[in-house]
CSV table of C-alpha atoms in Angstrom, one decimal:
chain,number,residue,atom,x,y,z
O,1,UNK,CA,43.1,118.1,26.5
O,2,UNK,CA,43.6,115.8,29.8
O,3,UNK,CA,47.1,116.2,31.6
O,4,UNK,CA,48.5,112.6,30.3
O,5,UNK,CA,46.9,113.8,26.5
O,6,UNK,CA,49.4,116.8,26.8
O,7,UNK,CA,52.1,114.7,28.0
O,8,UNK,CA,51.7,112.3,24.9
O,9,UNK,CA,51.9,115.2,23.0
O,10,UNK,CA,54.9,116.5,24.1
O,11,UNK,CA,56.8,113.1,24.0
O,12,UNK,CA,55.4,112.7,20.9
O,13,UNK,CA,56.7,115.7,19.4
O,14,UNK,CA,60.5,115.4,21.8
O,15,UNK,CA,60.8,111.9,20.0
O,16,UNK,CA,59.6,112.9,16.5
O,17,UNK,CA,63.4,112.2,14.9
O,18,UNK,CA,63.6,109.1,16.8
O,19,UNK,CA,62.6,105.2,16.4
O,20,UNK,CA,61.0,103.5,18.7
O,21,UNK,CA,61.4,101.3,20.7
O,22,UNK,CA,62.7,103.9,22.7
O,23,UNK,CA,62.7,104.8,26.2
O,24,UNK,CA,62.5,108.8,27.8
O,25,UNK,CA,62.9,110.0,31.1
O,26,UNK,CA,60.6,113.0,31.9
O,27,UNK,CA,63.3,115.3,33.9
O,28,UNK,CA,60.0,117.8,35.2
O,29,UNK,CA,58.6,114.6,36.8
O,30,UNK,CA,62.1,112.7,38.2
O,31,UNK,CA,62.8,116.1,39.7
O,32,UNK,CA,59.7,116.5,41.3
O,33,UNK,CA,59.8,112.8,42.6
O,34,UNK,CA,62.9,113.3,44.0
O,35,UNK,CA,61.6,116.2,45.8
O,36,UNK,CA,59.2,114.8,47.0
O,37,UNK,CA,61.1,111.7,48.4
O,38,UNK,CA,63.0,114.8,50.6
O,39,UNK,CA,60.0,116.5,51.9
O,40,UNK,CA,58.3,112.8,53.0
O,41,UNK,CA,61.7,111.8,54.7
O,42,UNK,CA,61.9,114.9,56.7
O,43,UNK,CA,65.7,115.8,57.0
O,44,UNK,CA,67.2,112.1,56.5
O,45,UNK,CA,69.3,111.9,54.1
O,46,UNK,CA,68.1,108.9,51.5
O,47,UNK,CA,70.3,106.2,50.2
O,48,UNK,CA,69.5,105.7,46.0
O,49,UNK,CA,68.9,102.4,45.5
O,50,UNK,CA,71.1,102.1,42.3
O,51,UNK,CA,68.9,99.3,40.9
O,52,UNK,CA,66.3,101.1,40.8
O,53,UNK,CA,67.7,103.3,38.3
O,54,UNK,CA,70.4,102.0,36.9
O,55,UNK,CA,71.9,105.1,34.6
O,56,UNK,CA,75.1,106.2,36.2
O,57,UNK,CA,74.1,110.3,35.2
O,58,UNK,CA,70.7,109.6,36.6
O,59,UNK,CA,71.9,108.7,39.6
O,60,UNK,CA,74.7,111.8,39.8
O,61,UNK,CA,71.5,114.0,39.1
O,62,UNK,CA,69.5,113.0,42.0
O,63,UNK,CA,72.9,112.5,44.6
O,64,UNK,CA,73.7,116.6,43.0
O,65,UNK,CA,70.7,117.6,45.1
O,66,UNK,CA,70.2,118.5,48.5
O,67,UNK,CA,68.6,115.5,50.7
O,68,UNK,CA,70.1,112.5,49.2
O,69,UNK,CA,73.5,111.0,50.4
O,70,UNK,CA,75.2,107.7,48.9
O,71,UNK,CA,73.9,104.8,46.7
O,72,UNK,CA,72.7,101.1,47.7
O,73,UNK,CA,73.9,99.0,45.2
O,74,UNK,CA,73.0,95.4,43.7
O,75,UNK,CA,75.8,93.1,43.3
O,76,UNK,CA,79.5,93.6,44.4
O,77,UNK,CA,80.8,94.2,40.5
O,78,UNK,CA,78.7,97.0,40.3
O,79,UNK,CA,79.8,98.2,43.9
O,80,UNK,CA,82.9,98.4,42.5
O,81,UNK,CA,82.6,99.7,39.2
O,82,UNK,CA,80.8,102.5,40.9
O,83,UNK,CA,83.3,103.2,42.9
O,84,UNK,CA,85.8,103.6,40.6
O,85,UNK,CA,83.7,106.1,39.1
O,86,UNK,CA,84.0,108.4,41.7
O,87,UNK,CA,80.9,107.1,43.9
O,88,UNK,CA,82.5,107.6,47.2
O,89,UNK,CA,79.7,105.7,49.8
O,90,UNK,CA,78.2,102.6,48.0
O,91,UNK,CA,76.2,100.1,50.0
O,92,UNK,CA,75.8,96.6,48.7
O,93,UNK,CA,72.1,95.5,49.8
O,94,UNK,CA,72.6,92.1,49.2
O,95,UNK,CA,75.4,89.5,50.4
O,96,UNK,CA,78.0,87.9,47.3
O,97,UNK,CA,79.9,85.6,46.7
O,98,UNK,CA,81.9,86.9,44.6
O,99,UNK,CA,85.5,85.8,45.1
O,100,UNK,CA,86.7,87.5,42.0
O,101,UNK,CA,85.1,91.0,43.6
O,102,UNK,CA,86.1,90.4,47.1
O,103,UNK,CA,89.5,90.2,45.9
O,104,UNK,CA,89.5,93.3,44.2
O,105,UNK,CA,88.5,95.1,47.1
O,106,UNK,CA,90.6,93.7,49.9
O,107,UNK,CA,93.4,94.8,47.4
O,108,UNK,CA,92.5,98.4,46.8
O,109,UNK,CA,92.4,101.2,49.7
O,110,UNK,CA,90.3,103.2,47.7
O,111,UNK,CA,87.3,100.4,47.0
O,112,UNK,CA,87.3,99.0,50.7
O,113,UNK,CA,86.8,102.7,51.8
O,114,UNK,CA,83.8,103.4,49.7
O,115,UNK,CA,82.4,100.2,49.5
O,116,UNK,CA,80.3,98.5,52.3
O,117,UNK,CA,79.1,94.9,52.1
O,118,UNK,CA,76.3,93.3,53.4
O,119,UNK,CA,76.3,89.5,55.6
O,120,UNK,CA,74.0,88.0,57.3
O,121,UNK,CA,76.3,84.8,58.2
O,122,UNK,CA,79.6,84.5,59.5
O,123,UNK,CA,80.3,82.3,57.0
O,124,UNK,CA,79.9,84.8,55.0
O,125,UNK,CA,83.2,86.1,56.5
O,126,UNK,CA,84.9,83.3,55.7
O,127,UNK,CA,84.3,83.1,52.2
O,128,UNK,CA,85.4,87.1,52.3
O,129,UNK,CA,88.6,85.9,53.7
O,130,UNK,CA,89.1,82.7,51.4
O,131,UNK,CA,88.6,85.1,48.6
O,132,UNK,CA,91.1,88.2,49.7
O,133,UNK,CA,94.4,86.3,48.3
O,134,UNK,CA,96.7,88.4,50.2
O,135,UNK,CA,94.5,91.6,50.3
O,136,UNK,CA,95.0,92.9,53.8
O,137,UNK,CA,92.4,95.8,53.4
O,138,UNK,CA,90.2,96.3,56.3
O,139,UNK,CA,86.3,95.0,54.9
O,140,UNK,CA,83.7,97.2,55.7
O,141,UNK,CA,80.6,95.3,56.8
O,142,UNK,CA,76.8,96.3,57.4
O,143,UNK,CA,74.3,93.5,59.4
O,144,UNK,CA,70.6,92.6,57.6
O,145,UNK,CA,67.6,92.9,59.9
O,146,UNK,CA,65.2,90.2,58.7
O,147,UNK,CA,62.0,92.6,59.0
O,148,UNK,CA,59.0,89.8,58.4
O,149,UNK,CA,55.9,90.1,60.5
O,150,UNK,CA,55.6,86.8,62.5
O,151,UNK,CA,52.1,85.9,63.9
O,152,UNK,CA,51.2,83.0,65.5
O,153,UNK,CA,54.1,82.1,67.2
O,154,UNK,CA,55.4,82.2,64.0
O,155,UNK,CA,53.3,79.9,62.5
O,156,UNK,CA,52.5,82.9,60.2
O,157,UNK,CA,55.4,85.1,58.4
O,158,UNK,CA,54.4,88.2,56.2
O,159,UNK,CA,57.2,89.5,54.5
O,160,UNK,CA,60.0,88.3,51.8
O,161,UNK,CA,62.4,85.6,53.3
O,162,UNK,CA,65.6,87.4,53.2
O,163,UNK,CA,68.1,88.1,56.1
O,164,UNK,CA,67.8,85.3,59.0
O,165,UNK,CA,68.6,87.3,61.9
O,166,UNK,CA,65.1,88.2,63.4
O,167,UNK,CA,66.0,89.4,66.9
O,168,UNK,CA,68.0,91.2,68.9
O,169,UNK,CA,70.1,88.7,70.6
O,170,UNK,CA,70.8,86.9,66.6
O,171,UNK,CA,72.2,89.9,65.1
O,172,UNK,CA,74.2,90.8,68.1
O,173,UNK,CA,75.6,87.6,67.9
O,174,UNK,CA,76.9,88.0,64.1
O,175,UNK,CA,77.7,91.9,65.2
O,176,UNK,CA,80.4,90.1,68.2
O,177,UNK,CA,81.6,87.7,65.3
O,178,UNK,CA,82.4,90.7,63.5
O,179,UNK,CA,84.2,92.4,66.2
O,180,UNK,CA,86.5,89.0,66.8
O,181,UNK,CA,87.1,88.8,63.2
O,182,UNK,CA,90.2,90.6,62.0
O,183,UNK,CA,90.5,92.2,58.8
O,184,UNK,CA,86.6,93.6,59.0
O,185,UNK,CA,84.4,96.5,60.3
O,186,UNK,CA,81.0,96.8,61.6
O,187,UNK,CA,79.7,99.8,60.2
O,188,UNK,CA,75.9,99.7,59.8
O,189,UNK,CA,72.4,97.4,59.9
O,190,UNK,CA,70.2,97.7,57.2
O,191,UNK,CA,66.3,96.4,57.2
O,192,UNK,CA,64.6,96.4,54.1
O,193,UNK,CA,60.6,96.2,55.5
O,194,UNK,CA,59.6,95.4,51.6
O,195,UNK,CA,55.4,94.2,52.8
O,196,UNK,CA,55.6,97.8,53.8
O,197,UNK,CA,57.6,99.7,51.5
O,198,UNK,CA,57.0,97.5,48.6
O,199,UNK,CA,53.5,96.5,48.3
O,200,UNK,CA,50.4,99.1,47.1
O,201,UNK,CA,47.5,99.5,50.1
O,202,UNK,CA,45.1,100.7,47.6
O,203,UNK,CA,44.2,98.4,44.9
O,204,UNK,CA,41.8,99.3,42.3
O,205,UNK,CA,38.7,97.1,42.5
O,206,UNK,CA,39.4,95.7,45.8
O,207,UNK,CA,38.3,98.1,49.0
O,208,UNK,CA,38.5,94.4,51.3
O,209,UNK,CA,42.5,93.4,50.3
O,210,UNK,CA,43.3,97.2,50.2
O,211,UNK,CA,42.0,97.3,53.9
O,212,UNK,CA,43.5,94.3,54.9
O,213,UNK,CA,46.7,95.2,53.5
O,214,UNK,CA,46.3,98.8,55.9
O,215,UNK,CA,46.0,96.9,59.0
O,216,UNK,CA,48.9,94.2,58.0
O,217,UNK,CA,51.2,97.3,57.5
O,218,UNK,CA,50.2,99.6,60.4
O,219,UNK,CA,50.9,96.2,62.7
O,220,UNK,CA,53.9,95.2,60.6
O,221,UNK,CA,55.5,99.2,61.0
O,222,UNK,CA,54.8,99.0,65.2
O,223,UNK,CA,56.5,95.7,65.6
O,224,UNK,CA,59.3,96.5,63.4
O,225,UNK,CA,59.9,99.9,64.7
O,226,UNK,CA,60.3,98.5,68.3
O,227,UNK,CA,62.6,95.7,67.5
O,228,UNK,CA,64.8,97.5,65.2
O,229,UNK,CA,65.2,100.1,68.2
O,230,UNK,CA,66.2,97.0,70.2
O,231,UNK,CA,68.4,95.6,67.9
O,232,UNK,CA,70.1,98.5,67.1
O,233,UNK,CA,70.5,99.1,71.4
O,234,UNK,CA,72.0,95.3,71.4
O,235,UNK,CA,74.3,96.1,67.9
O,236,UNK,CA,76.1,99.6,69.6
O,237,UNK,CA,76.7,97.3,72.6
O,238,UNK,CA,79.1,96.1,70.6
O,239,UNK,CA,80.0,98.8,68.3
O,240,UNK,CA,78.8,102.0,69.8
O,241,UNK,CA,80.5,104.2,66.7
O,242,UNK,CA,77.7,102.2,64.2
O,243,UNK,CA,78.4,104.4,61.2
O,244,UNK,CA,74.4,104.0,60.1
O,245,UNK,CA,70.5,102.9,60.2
O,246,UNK,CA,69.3,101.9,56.9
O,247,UNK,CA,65.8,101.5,56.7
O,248,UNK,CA,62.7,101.9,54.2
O,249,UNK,CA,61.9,101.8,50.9
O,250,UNK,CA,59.6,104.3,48.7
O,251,UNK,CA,56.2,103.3,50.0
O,252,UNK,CA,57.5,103.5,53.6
O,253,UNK,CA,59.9,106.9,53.4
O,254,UNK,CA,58.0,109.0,55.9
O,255,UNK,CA,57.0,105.6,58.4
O,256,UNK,CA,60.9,105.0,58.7
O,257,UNK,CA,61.9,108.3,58.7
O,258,UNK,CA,60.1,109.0,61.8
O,259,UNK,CA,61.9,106.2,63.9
O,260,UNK,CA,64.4,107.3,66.1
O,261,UNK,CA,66.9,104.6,65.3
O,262,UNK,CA,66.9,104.8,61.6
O,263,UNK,CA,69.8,107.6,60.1
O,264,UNK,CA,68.8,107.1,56.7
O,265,UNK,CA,66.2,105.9,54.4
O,266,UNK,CA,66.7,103.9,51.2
O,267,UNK,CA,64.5,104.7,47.6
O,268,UNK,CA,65.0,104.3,44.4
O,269,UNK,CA,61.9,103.2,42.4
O,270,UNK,CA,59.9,106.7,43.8
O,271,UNK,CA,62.3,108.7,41.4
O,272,UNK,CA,61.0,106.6,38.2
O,273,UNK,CA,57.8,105.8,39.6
O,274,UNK,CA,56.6,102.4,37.6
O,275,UNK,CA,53.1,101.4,37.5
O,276,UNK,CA,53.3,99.4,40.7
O,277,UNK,CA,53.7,102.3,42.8
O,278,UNK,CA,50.1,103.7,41.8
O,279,UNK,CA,48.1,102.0,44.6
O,280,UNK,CA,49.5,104.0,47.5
O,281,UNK,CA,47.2,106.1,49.6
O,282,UNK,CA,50.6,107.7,51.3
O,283,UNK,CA,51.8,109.3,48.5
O,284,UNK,CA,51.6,110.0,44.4
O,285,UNK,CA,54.3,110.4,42.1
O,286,UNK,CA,54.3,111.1,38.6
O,287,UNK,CA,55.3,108.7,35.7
O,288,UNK,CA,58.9,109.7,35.0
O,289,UNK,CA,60.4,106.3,33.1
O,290,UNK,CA,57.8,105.6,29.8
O,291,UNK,CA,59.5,103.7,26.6
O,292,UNK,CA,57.5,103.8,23.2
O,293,UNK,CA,56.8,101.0,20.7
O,294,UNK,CA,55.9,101.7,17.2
O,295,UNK,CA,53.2,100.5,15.6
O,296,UNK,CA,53.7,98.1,12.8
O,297,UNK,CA,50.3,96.6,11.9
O,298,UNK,CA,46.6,97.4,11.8
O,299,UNK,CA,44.7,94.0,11.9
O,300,UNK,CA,41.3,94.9,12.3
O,301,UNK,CA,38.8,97.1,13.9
O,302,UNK,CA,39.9,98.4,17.5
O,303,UNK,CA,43.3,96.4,16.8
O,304,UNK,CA,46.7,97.6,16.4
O,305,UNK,CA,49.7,96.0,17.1
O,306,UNK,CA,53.1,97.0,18.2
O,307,UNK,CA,56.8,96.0,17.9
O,308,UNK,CA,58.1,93.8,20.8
O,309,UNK,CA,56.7,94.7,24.6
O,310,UNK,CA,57.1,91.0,26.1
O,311,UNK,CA,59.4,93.1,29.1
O,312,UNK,CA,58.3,91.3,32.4
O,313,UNK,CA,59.4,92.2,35.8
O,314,UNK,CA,60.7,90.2,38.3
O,315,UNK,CA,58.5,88.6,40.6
O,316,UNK,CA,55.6,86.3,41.4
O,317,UNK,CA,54.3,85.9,37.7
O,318,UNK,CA,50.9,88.1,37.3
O,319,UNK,CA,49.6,90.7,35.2
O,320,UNK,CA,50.8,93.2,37.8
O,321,UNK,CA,54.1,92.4,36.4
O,322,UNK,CA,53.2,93.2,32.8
O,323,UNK,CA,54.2,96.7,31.4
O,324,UNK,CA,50.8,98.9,31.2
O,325,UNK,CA,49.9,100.6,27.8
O,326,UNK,CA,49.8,104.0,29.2
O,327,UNK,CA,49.3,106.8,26.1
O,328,UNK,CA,47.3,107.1,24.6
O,329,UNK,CA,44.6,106.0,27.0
O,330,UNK,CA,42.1,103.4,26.0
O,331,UNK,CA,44.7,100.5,25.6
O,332,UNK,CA,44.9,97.4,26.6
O,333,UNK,CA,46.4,93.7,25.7
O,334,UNK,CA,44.6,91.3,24.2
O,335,UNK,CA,43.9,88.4,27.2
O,336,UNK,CA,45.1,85.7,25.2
O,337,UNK,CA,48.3,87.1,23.9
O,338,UNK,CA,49.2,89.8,26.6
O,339,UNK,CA,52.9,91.1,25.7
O,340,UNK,CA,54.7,89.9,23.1
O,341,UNK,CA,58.2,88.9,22.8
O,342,UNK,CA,58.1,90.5,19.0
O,343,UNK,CA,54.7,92.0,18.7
O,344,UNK,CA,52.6,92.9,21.0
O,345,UNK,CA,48.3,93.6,20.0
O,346,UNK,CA,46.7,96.0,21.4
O,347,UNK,CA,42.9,96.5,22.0
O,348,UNK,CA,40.5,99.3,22.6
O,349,UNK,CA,38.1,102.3,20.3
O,350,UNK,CA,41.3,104.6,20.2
O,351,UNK,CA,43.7,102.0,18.4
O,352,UNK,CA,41.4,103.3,15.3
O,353,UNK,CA,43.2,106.6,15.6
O,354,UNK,CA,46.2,105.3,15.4
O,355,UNK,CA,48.5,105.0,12.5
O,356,UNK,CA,51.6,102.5,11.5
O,357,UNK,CA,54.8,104.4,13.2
O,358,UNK,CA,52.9,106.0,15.8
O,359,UNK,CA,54.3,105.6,18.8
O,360,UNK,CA,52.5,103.8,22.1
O,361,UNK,CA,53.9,104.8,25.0
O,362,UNK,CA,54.4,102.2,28.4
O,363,UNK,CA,54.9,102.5,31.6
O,364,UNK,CA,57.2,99.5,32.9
O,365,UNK,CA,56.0,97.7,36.4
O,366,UNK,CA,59.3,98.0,38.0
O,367,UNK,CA,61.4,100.8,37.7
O,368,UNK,CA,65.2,99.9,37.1
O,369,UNK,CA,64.4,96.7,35.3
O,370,UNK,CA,63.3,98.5,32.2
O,371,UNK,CA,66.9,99.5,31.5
O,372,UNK,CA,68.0,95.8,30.8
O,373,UNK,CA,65.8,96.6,27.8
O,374,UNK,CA,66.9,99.8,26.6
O,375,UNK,CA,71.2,101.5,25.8
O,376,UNK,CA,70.2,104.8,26.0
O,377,UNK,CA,67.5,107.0,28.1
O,378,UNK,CA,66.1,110.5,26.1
O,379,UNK,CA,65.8,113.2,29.0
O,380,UNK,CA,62.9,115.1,28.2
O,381,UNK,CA,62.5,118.2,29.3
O,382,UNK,CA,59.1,120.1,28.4
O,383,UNK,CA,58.6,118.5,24.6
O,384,UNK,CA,62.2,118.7,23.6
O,385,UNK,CA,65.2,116.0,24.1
O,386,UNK,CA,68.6,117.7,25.8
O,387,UNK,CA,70.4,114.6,26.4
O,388,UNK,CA,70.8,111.1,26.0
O,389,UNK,CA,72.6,109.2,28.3
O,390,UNK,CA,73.5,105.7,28.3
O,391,UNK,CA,71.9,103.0,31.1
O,392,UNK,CA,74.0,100.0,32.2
O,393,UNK,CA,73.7,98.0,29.5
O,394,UNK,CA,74.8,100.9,27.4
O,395,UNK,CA,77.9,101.2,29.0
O,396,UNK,CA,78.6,97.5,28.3
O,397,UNK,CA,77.3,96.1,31.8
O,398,UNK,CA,74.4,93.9,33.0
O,399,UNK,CA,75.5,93.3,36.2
O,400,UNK,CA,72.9,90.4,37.2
């Protein structure tokens, strides 16, 4: 029996009493992730990326062990909401506008001192202070490093179009309009290098775009690694007691780690590991987050088809962003229906083994996003459930 044949077995048997669709997560594996996250960023303490996960007792699991130190949340309602749950050091990644939320926390000692939002604007600031309506609590405030790669003069960017402060001198700028502004505190830079962190360098089938991705990256991690060191010089100009260094991602832990200017790394999707963080030569992780659809129909020879599946992730549409039939092995879609939004056919020899209310089990191509899908995540641990805990949505919250 192969390694993933056991593992079917054992979900099989730990989800025996339960319908599918359902979704697991294998505790042996999101342990072992995690500690494997640790080892590759080699005493920094990493952020969890929230979104990524999206299960407040998955995320006290992983912050429980040794190695991992505050969360990097989504939007500014979950910022908050986490906060009042006792997460004391909660990162926003991504600037709101949220006047409601902003509100909220220039009006509560407790949220503005565990919550710390991102800008990339001043006028970012001023929609803060439009939004406080008498909330006199000091805003903590973190700068985004754009991280593309510019070649050409700039004539070519690699890298997602996010923050717009690309140099020293820009975020320095934003970083003195900070220190003007009263009511707000400068408190870390985060840079998010997602062509390196987020993006596979060994794709099956295609040796030339795997290489060329190699040598985009290894150029992209020297360029970035000497400019963030510059900007974060030109930032403690300004504020020399710069609480943090945010940088990385899972496919990048142990390149960031190893800059000098960078205090922490952020992860999130290494813990789950989804299928699009399979074409890595740095590291392998093991499938943690699978669901299961049951089967429902036999059509024909080699066909069977399976309840719903039609769960996308975000993204430039492709297949790449299409859930993977995962066990048993021998699946795939069929090209002219792929997913379904209520059924879902499924081709291959092995589909002849199966029977109706069998179970297929998926892996999902992004790692958090699967819990917009799903109330409640089974922990599996060896073939037996021992808890099921709810995700976001089963808590009553889809935040975005």
């Amino acid at each position: 029996m192969t390694a993933r044949a056991a593992d079917r077995a054992r979900y099989d048997r730990a989800t025996a009493q339960l319908d599918a669709p359902v979704a697991i997560v294998d505790l042996d594996a999101f342990d072992a992730n995690a500690d494997d996250l640790v080892r590759r960023a080699g005493g920094k303490p990493i952020r969890v990326a929230s979104k990524s996960v999206r299960c407040r007792a998955l995320l006290e699991r992983v912050l429980a062990r040794e190695g991992f130190a505050g969360i990097m949340s989504f939007t500014l309602a979950e910022s908050l909401w986490l906060a009042r749950s006792g997460f004391d050091d909660v990162l926003l990644a991504y600037p709101s506008a949220d006047r409601a939320g902003y509100a909220e926390l220039a009006a509560d000692p407790k949220l503005a001192a565990a919550v710390t939002v991102m800008i990339d604007d001043p006028a970012q600031l001023d929609l803060i202070d439009a939004a406080r309506a008498g909330g006199g609590e000091v805003v903590r405030v973190c700068l985004e490093l754009d991280t593309s790669l510019r070649l050409l003069g700039g004539r070519v960017r690699i890298g997602a179009r996010r923050s717009p402060l690309h140099s020293p001198a820009e975020v320095a700028e934003v970083a003195r309009a900070v220190a003007r502004r009263p009511g707000f505190k400068m408190v870390g830079i985060m840079a998010y290098e997602g062509h390196v962190a987020g993006v596979g360098d060994a794709v099956a089938g295609h040796p030339l775009r795997s290489r060329a991705v190699r040598l985009m990256q290894a150029a992209a991690r020297r360029e970035l690694a000497e400019r963030r060191a510059a900007v974060v010089r030109a930032v403690r100009e300004v504020e020399p007691d710069l609480e943090f260094v945010n940088g990385g991602g899972t496919g990048s832990v142990q390149h960031t780690a190893a800059e000098d200017a960078v205090t922490e790394i952020a992860a999130g999707s290494g813990l789950y590991v989804p299928r699009l963080f399979d074409n890595y030569t740095s590291f392998r992780g093991r499938p943690a987050a699978l669901f299961a659809l049951p089967v429902v129909r036999r059509p024909g020879v080699g066909v069977v088809t399976v309840l719903g599946g039609g769960y996308p992730a975000s993204g430039a549409p492709g297949a790449d962003r299409l859930p993977v039939p995962y066990l048993p092995e021998g699946l795939r879609y069929d090209p002219q229906e792929g997913a379904g939004e209520v059924q879902t056919p499924l081709l291959g020899p092995v589909a002849d083994d199966l029977l109706i209310g069998d179970k297929v089990w998926f892996r999902h191509a992004k790692a958090g996003e699967l819990c917009e899908r799903f109330d409640t995540l089974y922990l599996v641990e060896g073939d037996a459930v021992t808890a099921a805990v709810p995700t976001y949505r089963g808590e009553g919250h889809t935040f975005l």
